[in-house]
Coordinates of C-alpha atoms and ligand atoms in Angstrom, one line a residue:
X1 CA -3.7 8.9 14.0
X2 CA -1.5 11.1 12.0
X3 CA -3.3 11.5 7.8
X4 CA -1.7 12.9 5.1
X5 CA -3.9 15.1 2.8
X6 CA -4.1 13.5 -0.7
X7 CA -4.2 15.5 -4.1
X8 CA -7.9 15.8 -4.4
X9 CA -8.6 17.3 -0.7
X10 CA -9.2 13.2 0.6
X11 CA -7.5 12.2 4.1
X12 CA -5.5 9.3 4.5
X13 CA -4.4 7.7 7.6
X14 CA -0.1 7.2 7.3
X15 CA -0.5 3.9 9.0
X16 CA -2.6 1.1 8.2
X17 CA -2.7 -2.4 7.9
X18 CA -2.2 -4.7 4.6
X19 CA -3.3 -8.7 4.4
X20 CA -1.2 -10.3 1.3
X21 CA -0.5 -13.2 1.8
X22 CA -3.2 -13.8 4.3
X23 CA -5.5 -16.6 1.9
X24 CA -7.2 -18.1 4.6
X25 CA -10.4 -17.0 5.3
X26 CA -10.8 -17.2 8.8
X27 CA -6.8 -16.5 9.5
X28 CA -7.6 -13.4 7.3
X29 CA -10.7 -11.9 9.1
X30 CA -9.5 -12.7 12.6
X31 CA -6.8 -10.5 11.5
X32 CA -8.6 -7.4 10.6
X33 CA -10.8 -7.6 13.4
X34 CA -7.5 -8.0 15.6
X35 CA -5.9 -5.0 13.5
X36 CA -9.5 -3.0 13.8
X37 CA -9.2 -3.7 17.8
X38 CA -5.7 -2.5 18.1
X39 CA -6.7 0.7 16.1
X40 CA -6.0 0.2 12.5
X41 CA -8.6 2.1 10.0
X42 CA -6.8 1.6 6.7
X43 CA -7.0 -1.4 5.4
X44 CA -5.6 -2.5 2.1
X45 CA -6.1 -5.4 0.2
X46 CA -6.8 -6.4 -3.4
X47 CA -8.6 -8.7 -5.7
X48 CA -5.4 -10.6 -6.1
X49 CA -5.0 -11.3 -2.6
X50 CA -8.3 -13.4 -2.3
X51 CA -9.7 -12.2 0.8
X52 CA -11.4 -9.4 0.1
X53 CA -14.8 -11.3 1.3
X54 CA -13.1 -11.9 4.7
X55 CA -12.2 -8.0 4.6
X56 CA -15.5 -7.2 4.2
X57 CA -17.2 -9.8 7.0
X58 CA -14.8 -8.1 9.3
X59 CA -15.7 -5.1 8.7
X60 CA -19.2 -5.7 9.3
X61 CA -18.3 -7.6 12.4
X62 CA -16.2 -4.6 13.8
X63 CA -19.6 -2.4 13.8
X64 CA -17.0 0.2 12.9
X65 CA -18.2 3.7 11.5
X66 CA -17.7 3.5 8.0
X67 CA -16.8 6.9 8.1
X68 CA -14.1 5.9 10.6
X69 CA -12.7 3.6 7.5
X70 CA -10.0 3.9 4.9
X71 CA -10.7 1.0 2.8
X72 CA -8.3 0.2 -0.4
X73 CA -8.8 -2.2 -2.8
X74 CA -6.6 -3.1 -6.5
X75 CA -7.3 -4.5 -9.5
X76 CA -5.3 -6.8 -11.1
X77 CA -4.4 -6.9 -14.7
X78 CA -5.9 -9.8 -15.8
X79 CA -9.4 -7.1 -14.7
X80 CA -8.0 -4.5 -17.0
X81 CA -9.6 -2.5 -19.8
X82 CA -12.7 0.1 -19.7
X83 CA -15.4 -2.7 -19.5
X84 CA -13.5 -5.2 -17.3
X85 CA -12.9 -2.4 -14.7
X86 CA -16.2 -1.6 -14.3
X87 CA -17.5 -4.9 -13.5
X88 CA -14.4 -5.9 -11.7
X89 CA -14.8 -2.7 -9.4
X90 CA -18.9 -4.0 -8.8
X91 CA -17.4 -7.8 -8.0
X92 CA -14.7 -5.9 -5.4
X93 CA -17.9 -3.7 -3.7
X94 CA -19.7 -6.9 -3.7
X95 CA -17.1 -9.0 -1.4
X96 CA -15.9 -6.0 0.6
X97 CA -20.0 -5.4 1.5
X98 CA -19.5 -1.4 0.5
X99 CA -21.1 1.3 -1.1
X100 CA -18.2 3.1 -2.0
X101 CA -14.5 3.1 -1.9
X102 CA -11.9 5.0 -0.4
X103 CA -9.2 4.5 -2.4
X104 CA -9.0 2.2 -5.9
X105 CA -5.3 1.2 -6.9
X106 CA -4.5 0.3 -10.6
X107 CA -2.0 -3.1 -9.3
X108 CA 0.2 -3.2 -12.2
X109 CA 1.6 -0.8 -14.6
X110 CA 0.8 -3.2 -17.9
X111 CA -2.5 -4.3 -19.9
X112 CA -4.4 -1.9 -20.8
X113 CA -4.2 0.7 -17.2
X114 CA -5.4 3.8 -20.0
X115 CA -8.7 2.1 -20.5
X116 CA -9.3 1.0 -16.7
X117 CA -7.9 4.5 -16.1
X118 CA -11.0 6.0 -18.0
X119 CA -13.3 3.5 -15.9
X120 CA -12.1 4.7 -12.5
X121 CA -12.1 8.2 -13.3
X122 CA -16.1 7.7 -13.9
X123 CA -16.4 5.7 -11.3
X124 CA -14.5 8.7 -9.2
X125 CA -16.8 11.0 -10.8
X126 CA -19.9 8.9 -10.1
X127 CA -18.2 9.3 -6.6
X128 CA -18.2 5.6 -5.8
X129 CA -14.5 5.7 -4.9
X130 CA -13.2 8.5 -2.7
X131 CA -9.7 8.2 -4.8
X132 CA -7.5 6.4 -7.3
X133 CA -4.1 5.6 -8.1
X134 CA -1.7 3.1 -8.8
X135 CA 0.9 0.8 -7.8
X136 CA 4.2 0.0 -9.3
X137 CA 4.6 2.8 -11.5
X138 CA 8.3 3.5 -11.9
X139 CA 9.0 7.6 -12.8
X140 CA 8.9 7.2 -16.4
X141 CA 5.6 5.5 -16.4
X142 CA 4.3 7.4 -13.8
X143 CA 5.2 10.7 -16.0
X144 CA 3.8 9.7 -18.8
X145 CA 0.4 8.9 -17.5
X146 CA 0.2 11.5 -15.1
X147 CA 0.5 13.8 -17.9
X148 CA -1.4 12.0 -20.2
X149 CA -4.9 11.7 -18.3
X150 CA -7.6 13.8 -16.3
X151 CA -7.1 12.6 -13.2
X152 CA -3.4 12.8 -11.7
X153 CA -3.0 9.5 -9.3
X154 CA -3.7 10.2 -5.8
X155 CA -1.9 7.4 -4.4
X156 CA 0.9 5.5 -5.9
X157 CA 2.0 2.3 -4.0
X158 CA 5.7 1.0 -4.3
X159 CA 7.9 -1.6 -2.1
X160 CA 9.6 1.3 -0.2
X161 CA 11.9 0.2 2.7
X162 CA 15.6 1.2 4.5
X163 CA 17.4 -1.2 1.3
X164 CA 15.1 0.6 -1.5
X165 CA 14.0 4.4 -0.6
X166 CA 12.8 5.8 -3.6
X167 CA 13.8 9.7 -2.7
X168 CA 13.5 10.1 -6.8
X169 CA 11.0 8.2 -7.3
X170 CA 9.0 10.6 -4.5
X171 CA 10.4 13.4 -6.0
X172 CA 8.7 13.0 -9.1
X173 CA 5.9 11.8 -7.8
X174 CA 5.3 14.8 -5.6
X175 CA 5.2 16.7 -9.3
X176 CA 1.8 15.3 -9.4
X177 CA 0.6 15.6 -6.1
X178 CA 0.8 11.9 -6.2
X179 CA 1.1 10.5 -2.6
X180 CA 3.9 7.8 -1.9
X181 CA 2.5 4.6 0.0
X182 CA 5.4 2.0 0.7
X183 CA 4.8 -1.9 0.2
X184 CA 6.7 -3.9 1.8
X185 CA 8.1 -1.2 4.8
X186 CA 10.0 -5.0 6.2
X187 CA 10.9 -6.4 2.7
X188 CA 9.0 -9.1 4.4
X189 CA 12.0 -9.7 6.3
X190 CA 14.2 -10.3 3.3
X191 CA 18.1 -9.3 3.9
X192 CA 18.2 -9.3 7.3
X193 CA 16.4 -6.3 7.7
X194 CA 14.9 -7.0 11.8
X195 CA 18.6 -7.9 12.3
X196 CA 20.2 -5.0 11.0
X197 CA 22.4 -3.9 12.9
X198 CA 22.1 -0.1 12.4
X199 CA 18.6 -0.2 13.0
X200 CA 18.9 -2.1 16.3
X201 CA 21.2 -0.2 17.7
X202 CA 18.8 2.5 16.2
X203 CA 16.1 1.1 18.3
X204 CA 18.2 0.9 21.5
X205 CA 18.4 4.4 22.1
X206 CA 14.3 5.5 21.9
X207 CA 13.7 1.1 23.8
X208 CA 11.9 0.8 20.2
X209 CA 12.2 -2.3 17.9
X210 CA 13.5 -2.2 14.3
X211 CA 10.2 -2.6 12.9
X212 CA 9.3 0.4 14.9
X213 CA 12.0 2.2 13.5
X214 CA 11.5 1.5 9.9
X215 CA 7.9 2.2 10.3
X216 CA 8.7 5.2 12.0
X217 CA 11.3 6.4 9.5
X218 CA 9.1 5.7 6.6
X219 CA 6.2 8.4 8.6
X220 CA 8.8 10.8 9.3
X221 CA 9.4 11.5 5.4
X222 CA 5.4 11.3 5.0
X223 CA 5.3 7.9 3.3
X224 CA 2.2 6.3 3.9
X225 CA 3.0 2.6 5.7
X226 CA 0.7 -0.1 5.9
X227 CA 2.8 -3.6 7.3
X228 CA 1.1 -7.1 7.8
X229 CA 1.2 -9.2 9.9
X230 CA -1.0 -12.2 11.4
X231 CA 0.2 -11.7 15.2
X232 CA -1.3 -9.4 16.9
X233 CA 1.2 -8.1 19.6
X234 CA 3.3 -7.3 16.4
X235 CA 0.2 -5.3 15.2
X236 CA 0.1 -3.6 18.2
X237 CA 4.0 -3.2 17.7
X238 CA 3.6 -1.6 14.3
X239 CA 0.9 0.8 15.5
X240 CA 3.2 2.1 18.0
X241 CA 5.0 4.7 16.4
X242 CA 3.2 7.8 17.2
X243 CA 4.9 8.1 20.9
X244 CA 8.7 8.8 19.5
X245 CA 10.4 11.0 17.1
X246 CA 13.9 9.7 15.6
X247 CA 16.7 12.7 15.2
X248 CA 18.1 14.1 12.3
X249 CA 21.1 12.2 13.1
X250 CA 19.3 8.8 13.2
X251 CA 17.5 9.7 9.9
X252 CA 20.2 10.5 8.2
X253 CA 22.0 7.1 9.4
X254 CA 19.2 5.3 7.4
X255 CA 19.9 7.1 4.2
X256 CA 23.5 5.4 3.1
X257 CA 21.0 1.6 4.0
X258 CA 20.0 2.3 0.1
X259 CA 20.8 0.1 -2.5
X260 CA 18.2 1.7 -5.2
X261 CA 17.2 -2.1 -6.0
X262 CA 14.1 -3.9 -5.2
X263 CA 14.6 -7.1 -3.0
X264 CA 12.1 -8.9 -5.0
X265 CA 12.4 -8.3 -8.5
X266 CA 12.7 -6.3 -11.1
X267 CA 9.7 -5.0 -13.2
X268 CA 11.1 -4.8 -16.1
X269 CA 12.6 -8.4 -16.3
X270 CA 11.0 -9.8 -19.3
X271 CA 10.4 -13.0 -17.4
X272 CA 8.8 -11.4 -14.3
X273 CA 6.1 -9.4 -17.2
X274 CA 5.8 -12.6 -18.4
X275 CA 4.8 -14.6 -15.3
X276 CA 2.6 -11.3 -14.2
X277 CA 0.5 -11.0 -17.1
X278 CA -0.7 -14.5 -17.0
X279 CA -1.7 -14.7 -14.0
X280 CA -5.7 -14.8 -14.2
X281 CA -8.1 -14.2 -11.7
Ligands
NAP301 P1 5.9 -6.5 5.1 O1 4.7 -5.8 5.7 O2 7.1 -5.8 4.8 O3 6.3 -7.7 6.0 C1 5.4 -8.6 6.5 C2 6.2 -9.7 7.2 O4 6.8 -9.2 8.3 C3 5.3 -10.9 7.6 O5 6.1 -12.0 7.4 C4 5.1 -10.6 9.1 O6 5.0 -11.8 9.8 C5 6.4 -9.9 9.5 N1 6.2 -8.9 10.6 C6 5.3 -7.9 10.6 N2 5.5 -7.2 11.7 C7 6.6 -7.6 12.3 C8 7.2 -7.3 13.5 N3 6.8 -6.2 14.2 N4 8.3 -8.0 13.9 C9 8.8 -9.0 13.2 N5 8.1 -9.5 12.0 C10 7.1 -8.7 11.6 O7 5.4 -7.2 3.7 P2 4.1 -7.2 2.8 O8 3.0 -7.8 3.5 O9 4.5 -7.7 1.5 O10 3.7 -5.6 2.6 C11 2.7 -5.0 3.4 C12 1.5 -4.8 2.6 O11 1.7 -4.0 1.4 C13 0.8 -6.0 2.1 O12 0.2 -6.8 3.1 C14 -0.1 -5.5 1.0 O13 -1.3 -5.0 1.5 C15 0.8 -4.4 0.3 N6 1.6 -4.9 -0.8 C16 1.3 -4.4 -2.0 C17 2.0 -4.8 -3.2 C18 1.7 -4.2 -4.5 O14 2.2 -4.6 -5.5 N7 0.9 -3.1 -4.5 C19 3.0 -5.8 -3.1 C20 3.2 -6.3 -1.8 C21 2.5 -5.9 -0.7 P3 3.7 -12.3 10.5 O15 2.5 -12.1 9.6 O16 4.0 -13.8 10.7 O17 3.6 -11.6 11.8

């Protein structure tokens, strides 16, 4: 497995294996002990997702090295504030079974991420968590709190995929040291993407499949990737990517694929804050 070195000396694995959307408590740890069995050692999941219990049985199933582990967990913004964070963070450890963290992600740029911020950096400090960042921190925000705190954010994770490549985004975060992760490397599927047909005939030419292209694309400009899925031969598809190189040609076909827009939504539609910030774990 290929790591990328984060701003603060840690290692991080560029592939690993996400579980939103994954509820169901057995559904969820059968799939981390499928993607643990196949290879997978970064896992990321969040207090929003729900199954961070069935993360953490897993993990203690697998009888997996913990050293061997990469494990990330977020904290939603309903959790934020100094206080919250730190009993948030001990309700996280509790469910995932650890006694420290590799990486903690702030989920949300709104609420009150300075005061959570202060928490983590102690809890950093305190070396209970190997790392922290964010998620969904556009440049401006990202900027602004970069410069305006301690700690620079290791990690900041973002929906990054062929439709949405955030080159500027990177660019600015690479100010910072601050590592890009992509969300969302499929758009979950959304327009078209395992159809596309400049990624399949992509994929014709190295006998790869499009989600082994986009994966592979994403590792080649050092994002860090971490897809889901319930299946396990498509785990074992996404952790094949290490066996193939795509030229500059075929990289540079990619690039014109950008439309610069999310294929969810935008984080700064007033009625998207809305619905976010009152959602309450
Ligand atoms: P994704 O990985 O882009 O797409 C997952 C979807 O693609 C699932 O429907 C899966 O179906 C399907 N799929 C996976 N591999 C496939 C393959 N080889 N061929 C065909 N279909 C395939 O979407 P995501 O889960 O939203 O994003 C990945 C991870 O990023 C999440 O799990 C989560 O950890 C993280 N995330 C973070 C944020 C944030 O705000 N920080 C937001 C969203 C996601 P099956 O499961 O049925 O196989």
């Amino acid at each position: 497995m290929k790591n990328v070195k984060l701003n603060n000396g840690v290692e991080m694995p560029i592939l690993g294996f996400g579980v939103f959307q994954i509820p169901d408590y057995d559904e969820c740890k059968r799939a981390v002990l499928d993607a643990l069995e196949v290879g997978y050692r970064l896992i990321d999941t969040a207090s929003a997702y729900f199954n961070e219990k069935a993360v953490g049985d897993a993990i203690k199933e697998s009888g997996i090295n913990r050293k061997e582990l990469f494990i990330t967990t977020k904290l939603w913004i309903s959790q934020y504030g100094y206080e919250k964070t730190k009993k948030s963070f001990e309700e996280s450890m509790e469910k995932l079974q650890l006694d420290y963290l590799d990486l903690y992600l702030l989920h949300q740029a709104f609420n009150d991420y300075y005061g959570s911020w202060k928490a983590m950096e102690e809890l950093y400090e305190a070396k209970k968590i190997r790392a922290i960042g964010v998620c969904n921190f556009y440049p401006d925000r990202l900027v602004d709190f970069a410069e305006n705190n301690k700690i620079k954010p290791a990690v900041n994770q973002i929906e990054t995929h062929p439709f949405f490549q955030r080159e500027y985004d990177n660019k600015i975060m690479k100010e910072y040291g601050t590592q890009i992760e992509s969300w969302g490397p499929f758009a979950e599927g959304r327009g078209d993407m395992f159809t596309n047909p400049i990624l399949s005939e992509i994929g014709k030419k190295y006998n790869k499949s499009v989600a082994q292209v986009i994966l592979r694309w994403l590792i080649q400009r050092n994002v860090v990737v971490i897809p889901k899925s319930v299946h396990k031969e498509r785990m074992i598809e996404n952790f094949n990517i290490f066996d193939f190189e795509l030229s500059e040609d075929d990289m540079n076909k990619i690039k014109p694929m950008d439309t610069g827009k999310s294929l969810f939504f935008s984080h700064s539609d007033v009625e998207i804050v809305k619905f976010m910030i009152s959602h309450k774990l």
